[in-house]
Amino acid sequence: MSNFTAVIFEEEGCYIAECPEVGTVSQGRTIEEALKNLKEATELYLEEFPVTKRGNPIITSFEIIPA
C-alpha cells in the first residue's frame, strides 16, 4: 500500500482532484466523489506505469506577480 497526495479544489460547480506525485486528475460532484474517482484513476494508471518508491513530497507555495 502506498500513500499519495490529493489536491482538491472547486471549479464551476464540481470538485477537481489531482495527484501531484503521479499526475492523475479526476473530478466529482462532491469532494468524496472526486477523491474516489482520483483513487480509481491513480490505481489504473499505476497498473500500466508503476512508480518507484520516492521520499515524501515537500508541499510549498509560490507567488506570481502579473506583468
Short mmCIF file of N, CA and C in Angstrom, two decimals:
data_model
loop_
_atom_site.label_atom_id
_atom_site.label_comp_id
_atom_site.label_asym_id
_atom_site.label_seq_id
_atom_site.Cartn_x
_atom_site.Cartn_y
_atom_site.Cartn_z
N MET A 1 0.84 -1.18 0.00
CA MET A 1 0.00 0.00 0.00
C MET A 1 0.89 1.24 0.00
N SER A 2 0.51 2.23 -0.78
CA SER A 2 1.25 3.49 -0.86
C SER A 2 0.30 4.64 -0.59
N ASN A 3 0.81 5.69 0.00
CA ASN A 3 0.03 6.91 0.23
C ASN A 3 0.44 7.95 -0.79
N PHE A 4 -0.56 8.66 -1.32
CA PHE A 4 -0.33 9.71 -2.28
C PHE A 4 -1.05 10.98 -1.82
N THR A 5 -0.65 12.10 -2.36
CA THR A 5 -1.25 13.39 -2.04
C THR A 5 -2.41 13.66 -2.98
N ALA A 6 -3.49 14.20 -2.44
CA ALA A 6 -4.62 14.66 -3.25
C ALA A 6 -4.79 16.15 -3.03
N VAL A 7 -4.82 16.90 -4.13
CA VAL A 7 -5.09 18.33 -4.09
C VAL A 7 -6.47 18.51 -4.71
N ILE A 8 -7.40 19.06 -3.94
CA ILE A 8 -8.78 19.18 -4.40
C ILE A 8 -9.20 20.65 -4.36
N PHE A 9 -9.81 21.11 -5.45
CA PHE A 9 -10.31 22.47 -5.47
C PHE A 9 -11.64 22.51 -6.21
N GLU A 10 -12.46 23.50 -5.89
CA GLU A 10 -13.77 23.64 -6.50
C GLU A 10 -13.66 24.48 -7.77
N GLU A 11 -14.36 24.04 -8.80
CA GLU A 11 -14.34 24.77 -10.06
C GLU A 11 -15.65 24.56 -10.80
N GLU A 12 -16.37 25.64 -11.04
CA GLU A 12 -17.61 25.61 -11.82
C GLU A 12 -18.59 24.54 -11.35
N GLY A 13 -18.86 24.49 -10.06
CA GLY A 13 -19.88 23.58 -9.54
C GLY A 13 -19.46 22.14 -9.35
N CYS A 14 -18.19 21.82 -9.54
CA CYS A 14 -17.72 20.47 -9.26
C CYS A 14 -16.36 20.56 -8.57
N TYR A 15 -15.84 19.43 -8.17
CA TYR A 15 -14.54 19.39 -7.50
C TYR A 15 -13.53 18.68 -8.39
N ILE A 16 -12.36 19.27 -8.52
CA ILE A 16 -11.26 18.70 -9.30
C ILE A 16 -10.23 18.17 -8.32
N ALA A 17 -9.79 16.94 -8.53
CA ALA A 17 -8.81 16.31 -7.65
C ALA A 17 -7.58 15.94 -8.47
N GLU A 18 -6.41 16.29 -7.96
CA GLU A 18 -5.14 15.99 -8.64
C GLU A 18 -4.22 15.23 -7.70
N CYS A 19 -3.45 14.32 -8.27
CA CYS A 19 -2.41 13.61 -7.53
C CYS A 19 -1.06 14.06 -8.10
N PRO A 20 -0.35 14.97 -7.41
CA PRO A 20 0.88 15.52 -7.98
C PRO A 20 2.01 14.52 -8.15
N GLU A 21 2.06 13.48 -7.34
CA GLU A 21 3.15 12.50 -7.47
C GLU A 21 3.06 11.72 -8.76
N VAL A 22 1.84 11.48 -9.24
CA VAL A 22 1.63 10.64 -10.42
C VAL A 22 1.17 11.46 -11.63
N GLY A 23 0.45 12.55 -11.38
CA GLY A 23 -0.05 13.38 -12.47
C GLY A 23 -1.47 13.06 -12.87
N THR A 24 -2.15 12.21 -12.11
CA THR A 24 -3.54 11.89 -12.44
C THR A 24 -4.47 12.99 -11.95
N VAL A 25 -5.59 13.14 -12.67
CA VAL A 25 -6.59 14.16 -12.36
C VAL A 25 -7.96 13.53 -12.56
N SER A 26 -8.91 13.90 -11.69
CA SER A 26 -10.29 13.45 -11.85
C SER A 26 -11.21 14.52 -11.29
N GLN A 27 -12.51 14.25 -11.32
CA GLN A 27 -13.47 15.22 -10.82
C GLN A 27 -14.66 14.50 -10.22
N GLY A 28 -15.51 15.25 -9.53
CA GLY A 28 -16.73 14.70 -8.96
C GLY A 28 -17.65 15.81 -8.51
N ARG A 29 -18.90 15.46 -8.26
CA ARG A 29 -19.87 16.45 -7.80
C ARG A 29 -19.64 16.83 -6.34
N THR A 30 -18.99 15.94 -5.59
CA THR A 30 -18.65 16.21 -4.19
C THR A 30 -17.16 15.95 -3.99
N ILE A 31 -16.63 16.40 -2.85
CA ILE A 31 -15.22 16.13 -2.54
C ILE A 31 -15.00 14.62 -2.46
N GLU A 32 -15.91 13.92 -1.82
CA GLU A 32 -15.77 12.47 -1.66
C GLU A 32 -15.76 11.76 -3.00
N GLU A 33 -16.65 12.18 -3.91
CA GLU A 33 -16.70 11.57 -5.23
C GLU A 33 -15.44 11.87 -6.03
N ALA A 34 -14.96 13.10 -5.95
CA ALA A 34 -13.73 13.47 -6.65
C ALA A 34 -12.55 12.64 -6.14
N LEU A 35 -12.47 12.45 -4.82
CA LEU A 35 -11.38 11.67 -4.24
C LEU A 35 -11.49 10.20 -4.63
N LYS A 36 -12.70 9.66 -4.62
CA LYS A 36 -12.92 8.27 -5.04
C LYS A 36 -12.51 8.08 -6.50
N ASN A 37 -12.90 9.02 -7.36
CA ASN A 37 -12.55 8.94 -8.78
C ASN A 37 -11.05 9.10 -8.99
N LEU A 38 -10.41 9.96 -8.21
CA LEU A 38 -8.96 10.12 -8.31
C LEU A 38 -8.25 8.84 -7.90
N LYS A 39 -8.71 8.22 -6.83
CA LYS A 39 -8.11 6.96 -6.38
C LYS A 39 -8.21 5.91 -7.49
N GLU A 40 -9.38 5.79 -8.11
CA GLU A 40 -9.56 4.82 -9.19
C GLU A 40 -8.65 5.14 -10.38
N ALA A 41 -8.59 6.41 -10.77
CA ALA A 41 -7.74 6.81 -11.89
C ALA A 41 -6.27 6.53 -11.59
N THR A 42 -5.86 6.79 -10.36
CA THR A 42 -4.46 6.57 -9.98
C THR A 42 -4.14 5.08 -9.95
N GLU A 43 -5.05 4.27 -9.42
CA GLU A 43 -4.83 2.81 -9.41
C GLU A 43 -4.68 2.28 -10.83
N LEU A 44 -5.55 2.72 -11.74
CA LEU A 44 -5.47 2.27 -13.14
C LEU A 44 -4.17 2.73 -13.79
N TYR A 45 -3.77 3.96 -13.53
CA TYR A 45 -2.52 4.48 -14.08
C TYR A 45 -1.34 3.65 -13.59
N LEU A 46 -1.32 3.35 -12.29
CA LEU A 46 -0.19 2.62 -11.72
C LEU A 46 -0.11 1.17 -12.19
N GLU A 47 -1.24 0.60 -12.62
CA GLU A 47 -1.21 -0.74 -13.20
C GLU A 47 -0.36 -0.75 -14.47
N GLU A 48 -0.44 0.31 -15.25
CA GLU A 48 0.31 0.41 -16.51
C GLU A 48 1.69 1.02 -16.34
N PHE A 49 1.81 1.96 -15.41
CA PHE A 49 3.06 2.71 -15.22
C PHE A 49 3.44 2.72 -13.75
N PRO A 50 4.01 1.62 -13.25
CA PRO A 50 4.37 1.57 -11.83
C PRO A 50 5.37 2.67 -11.47
N VAL A 51 5.21 3.21 -10.28
CA VAL A 51 6.08 4.27 -9.79
C VAL A 51 7.04 3.67 -8.78
N THR A 52 8.32 3.98 -8.94
CA THR A 52 9.28 3.52 -7.95
C THR A 52 9.12 4.35 -6.69
N LYS A 53 9.46 3.77 -5.57
CA LYS A 53 9.30 4.45 -4.28
C LYS A 53 10.18 5.68 -4.22
N ARG A 54 9.56 6.79 -3.82
CA ARG A 54 10.28 8.05 -3.63
C ARG A 54 10.05 8.51 -2.20
N GLY A 55 10.80 9.51 -1.81
CA GLY A 55 10.60 10.11 -0.50
C GLY A 55 9.30 10.89 -0.45
N ASN A 56 8.95 11.38 0.72
CA ASN A 56 7.74 12.18 0.87
C ASN A 56 7.89 13.50 0.12
N PRO A 57 6.81 13.94 -0.54
CA PRO A 57 6.89 15.21 -1.26
C PRO A 57 6.97 16.38 -0.30
N ILE A 58 7.58 17.44 -0.74
CA ILE A 58 7.61 18.69 0.01
C ILE A 58 6.57 19.60 -0.63
N ILE A 59 5.54 19.94 0.13
CA ILE A 59 4.47 20.78 -0.37
C ILE A 59 4.76 22.22 0.04
N THR A 60 4.76 23.11 -0.94
CA THR A 60 5.03 24.52 -0.68
C THR A 60 4.18 25.36 -1.62
N SER A 61 4.32 26.65 -1.58
CA SER A 61 3.61 27.52 -2.50
C SER A 61 4.55 28.62 -2.97
N PHE A 62 4.14 29.30 -4.02
CA PHE A 62 4.93 30.42 -4.52
C PHE A 62 3.98 31.45 -5.10
N GLU A 63 4.45 32.67 -5.21
CA GLU A 63 3.63 33.78 -5.68
C GLU A 63 4.12 34.24 -7.04
N ILE A 64 3.18 34.56 -7.91
CA ILE A 64 3.50 35.12 -9.21
C ILE A 64 2.90 36.52 -9.27
N ILE A 65 3.69 37.49 -9.63
CA ILE A 65 3.22 38.86 -9.76
C ILE A 65 2.96 39.11 -11.25
N PRO A 66 1.69 39.40 -11.60
CA PRO A 66 1.37 39.62 -13.02
C PRO A 66 2.17 40.79 -13.60
N ALA A 67 2.52 40.65 -14.86
CA ALA A 67 3.30 41.70 -15.54
C ALA A 67 2.47 42.93 -15.79
#
